[in-house]
XYZ file of C-alpha atoms in Angstrom:
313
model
C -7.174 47.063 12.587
C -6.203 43.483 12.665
C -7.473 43.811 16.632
C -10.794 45.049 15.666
C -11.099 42.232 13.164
C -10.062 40.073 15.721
C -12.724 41.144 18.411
C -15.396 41.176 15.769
C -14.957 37.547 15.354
C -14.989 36.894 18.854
C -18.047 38.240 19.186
C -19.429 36.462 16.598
C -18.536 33.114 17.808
C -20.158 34.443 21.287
C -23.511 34.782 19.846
C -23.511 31.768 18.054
C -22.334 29.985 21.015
C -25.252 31.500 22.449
C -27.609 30.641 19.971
C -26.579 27.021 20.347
C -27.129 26.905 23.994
C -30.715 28.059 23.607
C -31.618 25.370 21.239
C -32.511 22.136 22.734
C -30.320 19.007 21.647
C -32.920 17.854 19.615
C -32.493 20.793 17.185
C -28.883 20.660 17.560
C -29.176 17.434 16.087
C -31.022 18.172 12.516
C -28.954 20.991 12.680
C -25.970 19.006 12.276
C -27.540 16.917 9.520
C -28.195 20.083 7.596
C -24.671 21.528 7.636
C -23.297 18.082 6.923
C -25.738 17.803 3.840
C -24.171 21.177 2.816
C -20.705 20.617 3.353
C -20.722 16.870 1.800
C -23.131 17.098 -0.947
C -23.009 20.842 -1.864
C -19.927 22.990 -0.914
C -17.709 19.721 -1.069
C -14.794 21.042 1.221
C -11.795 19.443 1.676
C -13.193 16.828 0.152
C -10.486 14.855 -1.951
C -8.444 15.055 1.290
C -10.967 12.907 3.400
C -11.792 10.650 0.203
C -7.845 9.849 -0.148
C -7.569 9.129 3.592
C -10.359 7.230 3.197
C -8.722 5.128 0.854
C -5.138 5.153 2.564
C -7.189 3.617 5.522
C -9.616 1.187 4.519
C -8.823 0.535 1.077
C -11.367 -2.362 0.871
C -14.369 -0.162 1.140
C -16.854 0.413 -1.823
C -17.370 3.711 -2.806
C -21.073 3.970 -1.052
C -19.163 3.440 2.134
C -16.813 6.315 1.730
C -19.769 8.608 0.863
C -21.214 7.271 3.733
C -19.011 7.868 5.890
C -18.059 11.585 4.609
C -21.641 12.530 5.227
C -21.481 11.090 8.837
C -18.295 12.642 9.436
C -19.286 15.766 9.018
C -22.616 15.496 10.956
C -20.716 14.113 14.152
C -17.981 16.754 13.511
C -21.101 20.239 14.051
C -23.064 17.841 16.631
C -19.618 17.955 18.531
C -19.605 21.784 18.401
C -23.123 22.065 19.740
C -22.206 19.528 22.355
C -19.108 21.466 23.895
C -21.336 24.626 24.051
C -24.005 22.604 26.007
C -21.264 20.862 28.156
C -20.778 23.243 31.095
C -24.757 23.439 31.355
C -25.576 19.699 31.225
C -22.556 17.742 32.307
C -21.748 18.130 36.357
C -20.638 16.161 39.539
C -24.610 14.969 39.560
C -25.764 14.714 36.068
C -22.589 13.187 33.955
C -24.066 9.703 34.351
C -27.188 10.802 32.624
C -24.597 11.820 29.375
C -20.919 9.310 30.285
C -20.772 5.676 30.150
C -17.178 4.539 31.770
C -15.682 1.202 29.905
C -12.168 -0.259 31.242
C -12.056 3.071 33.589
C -10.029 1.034 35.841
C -7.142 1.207 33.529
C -7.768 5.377 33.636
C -8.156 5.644 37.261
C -5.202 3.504 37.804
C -3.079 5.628 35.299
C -4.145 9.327 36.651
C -4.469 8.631 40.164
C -0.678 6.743 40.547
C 2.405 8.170 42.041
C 4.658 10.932 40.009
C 3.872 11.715 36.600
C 1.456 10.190 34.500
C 0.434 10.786 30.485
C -2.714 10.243 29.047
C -2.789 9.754 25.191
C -6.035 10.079 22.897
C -6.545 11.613 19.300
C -8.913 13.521 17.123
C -11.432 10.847 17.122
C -15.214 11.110 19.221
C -15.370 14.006 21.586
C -12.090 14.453 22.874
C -12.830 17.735 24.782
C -15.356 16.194 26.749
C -13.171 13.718 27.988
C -10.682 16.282 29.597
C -13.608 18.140 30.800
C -15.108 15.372 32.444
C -11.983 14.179 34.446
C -12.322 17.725 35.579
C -15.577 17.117 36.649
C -14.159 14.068 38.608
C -11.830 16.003 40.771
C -9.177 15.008 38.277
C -6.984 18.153 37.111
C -5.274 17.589 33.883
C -3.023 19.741 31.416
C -2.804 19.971 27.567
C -0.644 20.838 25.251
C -2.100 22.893 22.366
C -1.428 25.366 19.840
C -2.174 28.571 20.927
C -5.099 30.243 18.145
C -4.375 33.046 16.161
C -7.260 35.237 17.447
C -6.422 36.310 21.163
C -9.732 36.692 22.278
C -11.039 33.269 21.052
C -8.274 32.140 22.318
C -8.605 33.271 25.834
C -12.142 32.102 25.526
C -11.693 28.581 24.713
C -9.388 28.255 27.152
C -11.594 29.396 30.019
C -14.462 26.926 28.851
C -11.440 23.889 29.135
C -10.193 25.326 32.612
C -13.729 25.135 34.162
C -13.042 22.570 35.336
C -9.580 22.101 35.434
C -8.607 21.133 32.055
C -5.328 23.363 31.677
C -3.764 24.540 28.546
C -0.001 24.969 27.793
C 1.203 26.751 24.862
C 2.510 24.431 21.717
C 5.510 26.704 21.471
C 7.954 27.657 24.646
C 5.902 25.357 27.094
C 9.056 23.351 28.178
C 9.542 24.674 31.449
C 6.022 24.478 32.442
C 5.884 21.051 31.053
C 8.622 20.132 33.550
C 6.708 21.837 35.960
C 3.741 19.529 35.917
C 5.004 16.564 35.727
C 7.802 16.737 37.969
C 5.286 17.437 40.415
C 3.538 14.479 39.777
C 1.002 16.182 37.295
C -1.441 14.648 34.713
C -0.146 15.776 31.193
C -2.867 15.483 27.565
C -1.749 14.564 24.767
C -3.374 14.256 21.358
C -0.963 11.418 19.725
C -1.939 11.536 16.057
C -0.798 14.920 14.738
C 1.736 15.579 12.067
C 5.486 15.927 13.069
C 7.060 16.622 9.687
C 9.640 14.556 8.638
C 11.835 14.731 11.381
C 8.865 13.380 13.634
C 9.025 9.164 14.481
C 7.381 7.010 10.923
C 5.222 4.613 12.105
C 2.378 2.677 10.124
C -1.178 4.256 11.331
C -3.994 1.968 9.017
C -1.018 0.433 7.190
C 0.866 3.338 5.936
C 3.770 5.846 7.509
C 2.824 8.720 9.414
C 5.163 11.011 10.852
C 4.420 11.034 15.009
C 5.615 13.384 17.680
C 8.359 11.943 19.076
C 7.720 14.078 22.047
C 4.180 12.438 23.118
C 6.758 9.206 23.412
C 9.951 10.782 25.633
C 7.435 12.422 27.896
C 6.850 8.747 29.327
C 9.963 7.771 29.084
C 11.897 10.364 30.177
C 9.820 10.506 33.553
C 8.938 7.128 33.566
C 4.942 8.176 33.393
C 2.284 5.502 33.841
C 0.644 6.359 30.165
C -2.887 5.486 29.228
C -4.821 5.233 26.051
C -8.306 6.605 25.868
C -11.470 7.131 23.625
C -13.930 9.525 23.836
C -16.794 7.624 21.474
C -20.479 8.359 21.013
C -22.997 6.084 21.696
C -25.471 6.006 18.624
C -26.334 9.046 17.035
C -27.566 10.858 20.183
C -25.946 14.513 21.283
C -23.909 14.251 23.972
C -23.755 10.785 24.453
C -20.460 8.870 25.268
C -18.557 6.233 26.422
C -15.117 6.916 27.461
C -12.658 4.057 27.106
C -9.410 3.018 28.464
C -8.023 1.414 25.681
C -4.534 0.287 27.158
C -1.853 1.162 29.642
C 1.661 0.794 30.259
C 3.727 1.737 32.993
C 7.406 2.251 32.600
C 8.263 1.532 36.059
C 7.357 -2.248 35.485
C 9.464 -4.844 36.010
C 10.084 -6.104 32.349
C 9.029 -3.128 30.145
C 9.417 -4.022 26.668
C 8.685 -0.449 25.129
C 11.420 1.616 26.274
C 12.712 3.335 23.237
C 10.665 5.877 21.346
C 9.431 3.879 18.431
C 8.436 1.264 20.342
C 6.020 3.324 22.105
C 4.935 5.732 19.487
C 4.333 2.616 17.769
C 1.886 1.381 20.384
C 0.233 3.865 20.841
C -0.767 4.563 17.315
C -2.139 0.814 17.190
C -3.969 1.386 20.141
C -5.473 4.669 18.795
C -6.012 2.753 15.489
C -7.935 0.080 17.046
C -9.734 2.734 18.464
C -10.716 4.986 15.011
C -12.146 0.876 13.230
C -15.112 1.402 15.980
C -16.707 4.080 14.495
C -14.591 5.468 11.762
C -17.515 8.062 11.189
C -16.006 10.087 14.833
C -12.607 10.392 13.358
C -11.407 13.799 11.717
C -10.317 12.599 8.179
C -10.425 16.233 7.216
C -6.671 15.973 8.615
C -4.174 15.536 6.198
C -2.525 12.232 8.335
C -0.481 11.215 5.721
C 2.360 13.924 4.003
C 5.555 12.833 2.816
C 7.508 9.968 3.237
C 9.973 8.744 5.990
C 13.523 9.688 5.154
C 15.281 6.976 4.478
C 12.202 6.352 1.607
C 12.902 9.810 0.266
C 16.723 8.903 -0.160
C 16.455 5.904 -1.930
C 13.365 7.919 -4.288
C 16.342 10.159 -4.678
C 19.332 7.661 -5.222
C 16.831 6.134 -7.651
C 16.458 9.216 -9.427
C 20.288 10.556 -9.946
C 21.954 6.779 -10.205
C 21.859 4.878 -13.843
C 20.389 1.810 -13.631
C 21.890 -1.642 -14.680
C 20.893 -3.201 -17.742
């Protein structure tokens, strides 16, 4: 049963990938507006957790802002879903400078194409799919860890569209040995650095306030000594498929004087860099996450100690 149920859904999400492909951009576009209208202003999803983020991050901003920004969320959010079903169509070896704008791709070129290892670190913020897809298209083989979806077919399927063209996906869970495998062969390894590690993850401030951090994005670099870049994926305007990719920063453990060798050092600077990144065009960044949940340990003891201990009068 669960199989069938599974398949139908896969099929779904075929035709409506299909669907998309035959409209032009253009559509795409008002499209995006529409669902965003009804998600923001009608069905209202998730939408205490993006208006609390919202205020976690810039806690300055008027409340016409935050609506503001909700709305546009949401629009950029569908327009990126139409955009990765018109990728493999539009974006190619001879066409990707009618879509990609490089900035600083000096410090990604340097970082991908040096000796042994290297890690490449970006989060839910633009297009972030495009930009493994497009070092595909740039001869540029790269692999990504990801959690493997609950539906096998869909599944499968996304992975094939990432793979086209060589954008290669390693299971969340039990992916150790083929982690080892790429980078001790001098591999380029993905990495999404702003997901939620629980609270045995690495606290750093992201926009001011602790956030539990992979600790893992961190030792990969370390622990292999991988030239590590930064990147964006951002749109350009309000155009479909438009984008400048970034380098943000880079840091090479191999350097003579490398002052980030310990893991919160690094997770720390990367999440500034991927800050700095989100206060472009906080619109492109998925607020629907829940960033922030729970406190760092040693915060939760002392809530405790505060709790069970009688205080002095």
């Amino acid at each position: 049963m669960r199989t069938a149920i599974d398949y139908a859904a896969y099929l779904c999400l075929r035709g409506t990938i299909a669907l998309v492909q035959a409209l032009p951009l253009s559509i795409c576009e008002r499209g995006a507006e529409a669902l965003a209208w009804l998600m923001h202003d009608v069905l209202r999803l998730r939408r205490r957790v993006v208006e609390n983020n919202l205020a976690i991050a810039f806690p300055n901003w008027s409340d016409a802002q935050r609506e503001r920004t909700m709305k546009q969320m949401w629009r950029h959010l569908f327009l990126m879903v139409a955009e990765i079903a018109h990728t493999p169509r539009k974006v190619h070896r001879t066409t990707w400078r009618d879509w990609i704008e490089l900035d600083r791709d000096d410090l990604i070129l340097q970082t991908v194409l040096a000796d042994g290892p290297k890690v490449v670190i970006s989060a839910h913020y633009g297009n972030f799919e495009l930009g493994g897809y497009v070092l595909g298209v740039f001869g540029l083989p790269t692999h990504t860890i990801a959690r493997t979806l609950d539906n096998r077919f869909v599944d499968r399927y996304v992975n094939e569209f990432r793979g086209r063209t060589g954008q290669f996906i390693l299971p969340k869970t039990g992916s150790r040995d083929d982690v080892e495998r790429v980078l001790s062969g001098g591999g380029v390894l993905t990495l999404l650095g702003d997901q939620h590690a629980g609270p045995k993850g690495c606290w750093v401030d992201f926009f001011g306030k602790p956030a539990s951090t992979h600790k893992a994005v961190s030792l990969f670099t370390l622990s292999y000594a991988a030239p590590t870049v930064v990147v964006g994926v951002q749109r350009r305007g309000d155009a479909a498929l438009k984008y400048r990719i970034s380098g943000v920063d880079a840091v090479d453990p191999r350097a003579e004087g490398f002052e980030l060798g310990t893991t919160p050092l690094l997770t720390e600077w990367f999440t500034r860099r991927l800050e700095e990144v989100i206060r472009r065009e906080p619109a492109q960044y998925w607020w629907v996450h829940r960033r922030w949940k729970g406190e760092p340990p040693s915060r939760r003891k002392a809530t405790s100690k505060d709790k069970t201990e009688p205080q002095a009068v």
